[in-house]
Amino acid sequence: MRISEFLSPPAIVSDLKARDKQEVLRELSAALARAHPTLKAERLVEVLREREKLGSTGIGEGVAIPHGKLPGLGQLVAAFGVSRQGVDFEAIDGKSTHLFFALVAPENSAGVHLKALARISRLFKNPRFRASILEASTVEAIHALIVQEDARP
């Protein structure tokens, strides 16, 4: 599974304006809805918020992977956002979060959903990669870095 299969440039926000967790979820949901016009941003926000109620998806090292499942969704979709100032996302390490990868999967897709989460988590464990994403200033540059890193064995 490659991230480029479910993340496209229109779903990337190179400079999130959000100042808190709820604003991040709204901004990422809006990006997903722009990239996938059949999806409604309000519904996506609800899905992501429901999962956050179970515990923060802030995995630490400045990364969060908010995710959820949406009934009726035909395929896995994702949005990615960079917060230059950082946001308190209640991450497990207590640090500010700068890189957000929102993932929404079809309701009955546990295998695909878990594979995608694992792939994203593994990619963003690399400190050099995280730094390069933070230095990139355009959607195109961010997308190219993700695709390049994802192509590594």
mmCIF file of C-alpha atoms in Angstrom:
data_model
loop_
_atom_site.group_PDB
_atom_site.id
_atom_site.type_symbol
_atom_site.label_atom_id
_atom_site.label_comp_id
_atom_site.label_asym_id
_atom_site.label_seq_id
_atom_site.Cartn_x
_atom_site.Cartn_y
_atom_site.Cartn_z
ATOM 1 C CA MET A 1 0.000 0.000 0.000
ATOM 2 C CA ARG A 2 1.292 3.422 -0.989
ATOM 3 C CA ILE A 3 0.174 6.692 0.579
ATOM 4 C CA SER A 4 -0.171 8.214 -2.903
ATOM 5 C CA GLU A 5 -3.095 5.820 -3.429
ATOM 6 C CA PHE A 6 -5.195 7.748 -0.901
ATOM 7 C CA LEU A 7 -3.539 11.175 -0.500
ATOM 8 C CA SER A 8 -3.682 13.719 -3.331
ATOM 9 C CA PRO A 9 -2.321 17.300 -3.464
ATOM 10 C CA PRO A 10 -5.779 18.921 -3.162
ATOM 11 C CA ALA A 11 -6.087 17.303 0.297
ATOM 12 C CA ILE A 12 -2.835 18.826 1.587
ATOM 13 C CA VAL A 13 -2.753 22.027 3.640
ATOM 14 C CA SER A 14 0.769 23.457 3.671
ATOM 15 C CA ASP A 15 0.062 25.993 6.426
ATOM 16 C CA LEU A 16 -2.736 25.146 8.840
ATOM 17 C CA LYS A 17 -4.239 28.193 10.530
ATOM 18 C CA ALA A 18 -5.773 26.149 13.366
ATOM 19 C CA ARG A 19 -4.862 27.021 16.939
ATOM 20 C CA ASP A 20 -6.506 24.066 18.699
ATOM 21 C CA LYS A 21 -7.486 20.442 18.172
ATOM 22 C CA GLN A 22 -11.050 21.157 17.018
ATOM 23 C CA GLU A 23 -9.880 23.709 14.451
ATOM 24 C CA VAL A 24 -7.309 21.222 13.113
ATOM 25 C CA LEU A 25 -10.036 18.604 12.635
ATOM 26 C CA ARG A 26 -12.262 21.164 10.857
ATOM 27 C CA GLU A 27 -9.456 22.353 8.575
ATOM 28 C CA LEU A 28 -8.399 18.824 7.616
ATOM 29 C CA SER A 29 -12.033 17.812 7.043
ATOM 30 C CA ALA A 30 -12.518 20.825 4.750
ATOM 31 C CA ALA A 31 -9.430 19.773 2.767
ATOM 32 C CA LEU A 32 -10.798 16.233 2.450
ATOM 33 C CA ALA A 33 -14.155 17.557 1.258
ATOM 34 C CA ARG A 34 -12.419 19.769 -1.341
ATOM 35 C CA ALA A 35 -10.447 16.797 -2.653
ATOM 36 C CA HIS A 36 -13.505 14.498 -2.579
ATOM 37 C CA PRO A 37 -16.578 16.632 -3.390
ATOM 38 C CA THR A 38 -19.058 13.863 -2.518
ATOM 39 C CA LEU A 39 -17.926 14.034 1.123
ATOM 40 C CA LYS A 40 -19.337 16.566 3.568
ATOM 41 C CA ALA A 41 -16.835 18.342 5.812
ATOM 42 C CA GLU A 42 -19.278 18.426 8.762
ATOM 43 C CA ARG A 43 -19.683 14.650 8.685
ATOM 44 C CA LEU A 44 -15.922 14.110 8.448
ATOM 45 C CA VAL A 45 -15.367 16.335 11.492
ATOM 46 C CA GLU A 46 -17.899 14.222 13.438
ATOM 47 C CA VAL A 47 -16.111 10.994 12.480
ATOM 48 C CA LEU A 48 -12.705 12.337 13.541
ATOM 49 C CA ARG A 49 -14.083 13.829 16.789
ATOM 50 C CA GLU A 50 -15.723 10.531 17.746
ATOM 51 C CA ARG A 51 -12.358 8.761 17.539
ATOM 52 C CA GLU A 52 -10.611 11.523 19.507
ATOM 53 C CA LYS A 53 -13.101 10.981 22.357
ATOM 54 C CA LEU A 54 -11.510 7.546 22.853
ATOM 55 C CA GLY A 55 -8.070 9.127 23.286
ATOM 56 C CA SER A 56 -5.808 11.489 21.440
ATOM 57 C CA THR A 57 -4.349 10.350 18.132
ATOM 58 C CA GLY A 58 -1.298 12.517 18.808
ATOM 59 C CA ILE A 59 1.414 9.849 18.557
ATOM 60 C CA GLY A 60 4.241 12.131 19.677
ATOM 61 C CA GLU A 61 7.328 13.629 18.035
ATOM 62 C CA GLY A 62 5.103 16.368 16.588
ATOM 63 C CA VAL A 63 2.821 13.955 14.703
ATOM 64 C CA ALA A 64 -0.900 13.163 14.958
ATOM 65 C CA ILE A 65 -2.961 10.744 12.898
ATOM 66 C CA PRO A 66 -6.619 11.553 13.511
ATOM 67 C CA HIS A 67 -8.688 8.828 11.902
ATOM 68 C CA GLY A 68 -12.086 7.226 11.740
ATOM 69 C CA LYS A 69 -14.498 5.158 9.711
ATOM 70 C CA LEU A 70 -17.369 6.458 7.623
ATOM 71 C CA PRO A 71 -20.335 4.287 6.596
ATOM 72 C CA GLY A 72 -20.931 4.357 2.842
ATOM 73 C CA LEU A 73 -17.435 5.530 1.971
ATOM 74 C CA GLY A 74 -16.114 3.692 -1.081
ATOM 75 C CA GLN A 75 -12.377 3.982 -0.455
ATOM 76 C CA LEU A 76 -9.752 5.111 2.003
ATOM 77 C CA VAL A 77 -9.147 8.897 1.861
ATOM 78 C CA ALA A 78 -6.648 11.149 3.612
ATOM 79 C CA ALA A 79 -5.701 14.756 4.217
ATOM 80 C CA PHE A 80 -2.389 16.093 5.442
ATOM 81 C CA GLY A 81 -1.640 19.393 7.137
ATOM 82 C CA VAL A 82 1.352 21.237 8.531
ATOM 83 C CA SER A 83 1.049 23.628 11.472
ATOM 84 C CA ARG A 84 4.068 25.922 11.571
ATOM 85 C CA GLN A 85 3.272 27.220 15.085
ATOM 86 C CA GLY A 86 2.221 23.829 16.465
ATOM 87 C CA VAL A 87 -0.981 22.862 18.236
ATOM 88 C CA ASP A 88 -1.676 21.239 21.585
ATOM 89 C CA PHE A 89 -3.199 17.983 20.318
ATOM 90 C CA GLU A 90 -2.885 16.201 23.670
ATOM 91 C CA ALA A 91 -0.070 14.063 22.235
ATOM 92 C CA ILE A 92 1.298 11.200 24.311
ATOM 93 C CA ASP A 93 4.635 13.005 24.763
ATOM 94 C CA GLY A 94 2.951 16.284 25.768
ATOM 95 C CA LYS A 95 4.711 18.214 22.987
ATOM 96 C CA SER A 96 3.132 20.475 20.370
ATOM 97 C CA THR A 97 1.970 18.777 17.194
ATOM 98 C CA HIS A 98 2.993 20.107 13.784
ATOM 99 C CA LEU A 99 2.208 17.299 11.313
ATOM 100 C CA PHE A 100 -1.338 15.985 10.928
ATOM 101 C CA PHE A 101 -2.387 13.051 8.781
ATOM 102 C CA ALA A 102 -6.192 12.599 8.806
ATOM 103 C CA LEU A 103 -7.388 9.235 7.582
ATOM 104 C CA VAL A 104 -10.988 8.204 6.901
ATOM 105 C CA ALA A 105 -11.753 4.628 5.923
ATOM 106 C CA PRO A 106 -14.853 2.745 4.824
ATOM 107 C CA GLU A 107 -16.798 1.279 7.740
ATOM 108 C CA ASN A 108 -15.859 -2.374 7.119
ATOM 109 C CA SER A 109 -12.205 -1.999 6.188
ATOM 110 C CA ALA A 110 -10.213 -2.895 9.270
ATOM 111 C CA GLY A 111 -7.301 -4.405 7.321
ATOM 112 C CA VAL A 112 -6.810 -1.477 4.939
ATOM 113 C CA HIS A 113 -7.333 1.044 7.737
ATOM 114 C CA LEU A 114 -4.728 -0.593 9.987
ATOM 115 C CA LYS A 115 -2.212 -0.990 7.153
ATOM 116 C CA ALA A 116 -2.536 2.699 6.310
ATOM 117 C CA LEU A 117 -2.106 3.733 9.953
ATOM 118 C CA ALA A 118 0.971 1.527 10.278
ATOM 119 C CA ARG A 119 2.484 2.857 7.043
ATOM 120 C CA ILE A 120 1.976 6.496 8.034
ATOM 121 C CA SER A 121 3.303 5.881 11.534
ATOM 122 C CA ARG A 122 6.432 4.182 10.178
ATOM 123 C CA LEU A 123 7.121 6.972 7.663
ATOM 124 C CA PHE A 124 6.790 9.726 10.248
ATOM 125 C CA LYS A 125 9.138 8.036 12.737
ATOM 126 C CA ASN A 126 12.042 9.309 10.619
ATOM 127 C CA PRO A 127 13.253 12.629 12.151
ATOM 128 C CA ARG A 128 14.926 13.791 8.913
ATOM 129 C CA PHE A 129 11.713 13.227 6.988
ATOM 130 C CA ARG A 130 9.650 15.163 9.566
ATOM 131 C CA ALA A 131 12.141 18.031 9.378
ATOM 132 C CA SER A 132 12.047 18.094 5.572
ATOM 133 C CA ILE A 133 8.238 18.294 5.619
ATOM 134 C CA LEU A 134 8.392 21.219 8.057
ATOM 135 C CA GLU A 135 10.863 23.003 5.763
ATOM 136 C CA ALA A 136 8.735 22.508 2.636
ATOM 137 C CA SER A 137 6.555 25.514 1.895
ATOM 138 C CA THR A 138 4.263 24.356 -0.909
ATOM 139 C CA VAL A 139 1.652 21.652 -1.308
ATOM 140 C CA GLU A 140 3.594 20.271 -4.278
ATOM 141 C CA ALA A 141 6.842 20.043 -2.307
ATOM 142 C CA ILE A 142 5.113 18.350 0.637
ATOM 143 C CA HIS A 143 3.373 15.849 -1.640
ATOM 144 C CA ALA A 144 6.635 15.082 -3.470
ATOM 145 C CA LEU A 145 8.468 14.465 -0.172
ATOM 146 C CA ILE A 146 5.744 12.106 1.072
ATOM 147 C CA VAL A 147 5.679 10.176 -2.225
ATOM 148 C CA GLN A 148 9.489 9.969 -2.262
ATOM 149 C CA GLU A 149 9.742 8.757 1.333
ATOM 150 C CA ASP A 150 6.882 6.314 0.801
ATOM 151 C CA ALA A 151 8.686 4.767 -2.203
ATOM 152 C CA ARG A 152 11.640 3.700 -0.035
ATOM 153 C CA PRO A 153 11.750 -0.013 0.792
#
